[in-house]
CSV table of C-alpha atoms in Angstrom, one decimal:
chain,number,residue,atom,x,y,z
A,241,UNK,CA,-0.1,0.0,0.0
A,242,UNK,CA,2.8,2.4,0.7
A,243,UNK,CA,3.9,1.9,-2.9
A,244,UNK,CA,0.5,2.7,-4.3
A,245,UNK,CA,0.5,5.9,-1.9
A,246,UNK,CA,3.8,7.0,-3.4
A,247,UNK,CA,2.7,6.5,-7.0
A,248,UNK,CA,-0.5,8.6,-6.3
A,249,UNK,CA,1.6,11.2,-4.7
A,250,UNK,CA,3.9,11.4,-7.6
A,251,UNK,CA,0.9,12.0,-10.0
A,252,UNK,CA,-0.5,14.9,-7.9
A,253,UNK,CA,-2.8,12.9,-5.4
A,254,UNK,CA,-1.3,12.8,-2.0
A,255,UNK,CA,-3.3,10.6,0.3
A,256,UNK,CA,-2.4,9.5,3.9
A,257,UNK,CA,-2.1,5.7,4.4
A,258,UNK,CA,-5.3,5.5,6.4
A,259,UNK,CA,-7.4,7.5,3.8
A,260,UNK,CA,-5.9,5.2,1.0
A,261,UNK,CA,-6.8,2.1,2.8
A,262,UNK,CA,-10.3,3.4,3.7
A,263,UNK,CA,-10.9,4.1,-0.1
A,264,UNK,CA,-9.4,1.0,-1.2
A,265,UNK,CA,-11.9,-1.0,1.1
A,266,UNK,CA,-14.9,1.0,-0.3
A,267,UNK,CA,-13.7,0.1,-3.8
A,268,UNK,CA,-13.6,-3.5,-3.0
A,269,UNK,CA,-17.5,-3.3,-2.4
A,270,UNK,CA,-18.2,-2.3,-6.0
A,271,UNK,CA,-18.1,-4.2,-9.2
A,272,UNK,CA,-14.8,-3.4,-10.9
A,273,UNK,CA,-11.3,-3.9,-10.9
A,274,UNK,CA,-8.3,-2.0,-9.6
A,275,UNK,CA,-4.8,-3.0,-11.3
A,276,UNK,CA,-1.6,-2.1,-10.2
A,277,UNK,CA,1.5,-2.4,-12.5
A,278,UNK,CA,4.9,-2.9,-10.9
A,279,UNK,CA,8.2,-3.5,-12.4
A,280,UNK,CA,10.5,-5.1,-9.9
A,281,UNK,CA,9.8,-2.5,-7.2
A,282,UNK,CA,7.4,0.2,-6.4
A,283,UNK,CA,4.1,0.5,-8.6
A,284,UNK,CA,4.5,2.2,-11.9
A,285,UNK,CA,0.9,2.7,-12.8
A,286,UNK,CA,-2.7,2.0,-11.6
A,287,UNK,CA,-6.1,1.8,-13.3
A,288,UNK,CA,-9.4,1.6,-11.7
A,289,UNK,CA,-12.5,0.6,-13.7
A,290,UNK,CA,-16.0,-0.2,-12.5
A,291,UNK,CA,-19.3,-0.9,-14.3
A,292,UNK,CA,-23.0,-0.6,-14.1
A,293,UNK,CA,-26.1,-0.8,-16.1
A,294,UNK,CA,-27.5,2.4,-17.5
A,295,UNK,CA,-30.7,3.3,-19.4
A,296,UNK,CA,-29.1,4.3,-22.6
A,297,UNK,CA,-27.3,1.0,-23.4
A,298,UNK,CA,-28.3,-2.5,-23.6
A,299,UNK,CA,-25.0,-3.8,-21.9
A,300,UNK,CA,-23.2,-2.5,-18.8
A,301,UNK,CA,-20.9,0.4,-19.4
A,302,UNK,CA,-17.3,0.4,-17.8
A,303,UNK,CA,-16.0,3.6,-16.5
A,304,UNK,CA,-12.3,4.2,-15.9
A,305,UNK,CA,-12.3,6.6,-12.9
A,306,UNK,CA,-8.4,6.4,-12.4
A,307,UNK,CA,-5.4,6.0,-14.7
A,308,UNK,CA,-2.0,7.1,-13.3
A,309,UNK,CA,1.4,6.1,-14.5
A,310,UNK,CA,4.5,7.4,-12.8
A,311,UNK,CA,5.9,10.4,-14.7
A,312,UNK,CA,9.3,8.7,-15.1
A,313,UNK,CA,7.6,5.6,-16.6
A,314,UNK,CA,5.4,7.1,-19.2
A,315,UNK,CA,5.7,6.3,-22.9
A,316,UNK,CA,6.8,2.8,-22.0
A,317,UNK,CA,3.5,1.0,-22.7
A,318,UNK,CA,2.4,0.8,-19.0
A,319,UNK,CA,-0.8,2.6,-19.5
A,320,UNK,CA,-1.6,0.6,-22.7
A,321,UNK,CA,-1.1,-2.7,-20.7
A,322,UNK,CA,-3.2,-1.5,-17.9
A,323,UNK,CA,-5.8,-0.4,-20.4
A,324,UNK,CA,-5.9,-3.6,-22.1
A,325,UNK,CA,-6.2,-5.6,-19.0
A,326,UNK,CA,-9.1,-3.3,-17.6
A,327,UNK,CA,-10.9,-3.8,-21.0
A,328,UNK,CA,-10.7,-7.6,-20.8
A,329,UNK,CA,-12.2,-7.4,-17.3
A,330,UNK,CA,-14.9,-5.0,-18.4
A,331,UNK,CA,-15.7,-7.4,-21.3
A,332,UNK,CA,-15.9,-10.4,-19.1
A,333,UNK,CA,-18.3,-8.4,-16.8
A,334,UNK,CA,-20.8,-7.9,-19.7
A,335,UNK,CA,-19.8,-4.3,-20.6
A,336,UNK,CA,-20.3,-3.0,-24.2
A,337,UNK,CA,-18.2,0.1,-23.9
A,338,UNK,CA,-15.6,1.7,-21.8
A,339,UNK,CA,-15.7,5.5,-20.8
A,340,UNK,CA,-12.9,7.6,-19.7
A,341,UNK,CA,-13.2,11.4,-18.9
A,342,UNK,CA,-9.8,13.0,-19.5
A,343,UNK,CA,-9.2,16.6,-18.4
A,344,UNK,CA,-10.6,19.1,-20.8
A,345,UNK,CA,-8.0,20.7,-23.2
A,346,UNK,CA,-4.8,19.3,-24.5
A,347,UNK,CA,-2.7,16.9,-22.5
A,348,UNK,CA,-1.0,13.6,-22.4
A,349,UNK,CA,-4.1,11.7,-21.2
A,350,UNK,CA,-6.4,13.1,-23.9
A,351,UNK,CA,-3.8,12.3,-26.4
A,352,UNK,CA,-3.5,8.8,-25.1
A,353,UNK,CA,-7.2,8.2,-25.2
A,354,UNK,CA,-7.4,9.2,-28.9
A,355,UNK,CA,-4.3,7.0,-29.7
A,356,UNK,CA,-6.0,4.0,-28.1
A,357,UNK,CA,-9.3,4.0,-29.8
A,358,UNK,CA,-11.4,6.1,-27.7
A,359,UNK,CA,-13.6,8.8,-29.5
A,360,UNK,CA,-14.6,12.2,-28.1
A,361,UNK,CA,-18.2,12.2,-27.2
A,362,UNK,CA,-19.1,15.4,-25.2
A,363,UNK,CA,-17.8,16.7,-21.8
A,364,UNK,CA,-18.5,15.9,-18.3
A,365,UNK,CA,-19.9,18.1,-15.5
A,366,UNK,CA,-19.7,17.6,-11.9
A,367,UNK,CA,-21.6,19.1,-8.8
A,368,UNK,CA,-20.7,18.7,-5.2
A,369,UNK,CA,-23.5,17.1,-3.2
A,370,UNK,CA,-22.6,19.0,0.0
A,371,UNK,CA,-21.8,22.7,0.6
A,372,UNK,CA,-18.1,23.3,1.4
A,373,UNK,CA,-17.0,25.6,4.1
């Protein structure tokens, strides 16, 4: 777990060990897959995909909510391998498509999505359910 926490920290998501453990326990209760890539040492990448049925599709939809690769290990095929494994798991779970919402605008993740067969289909809006402050 410490290696995963360090990987997340290098990608801009610092999490205390106890908060990471709490989130991992919550993820285990949902249908999906969390895959971690390592290469003879600490993790180099992670992908989290989960799936559920929706009204607009006959088959379940897989959603990639997390895809991180250590900045020093990018452009070495790690993300492609993680995506391939998550895609296989989603297919096995009965999903007909996989969705990933990269940040708006140009960037490595957006370019990666386009290079790996994703097509752009709108944007995403988010809304907090509790007032902050």
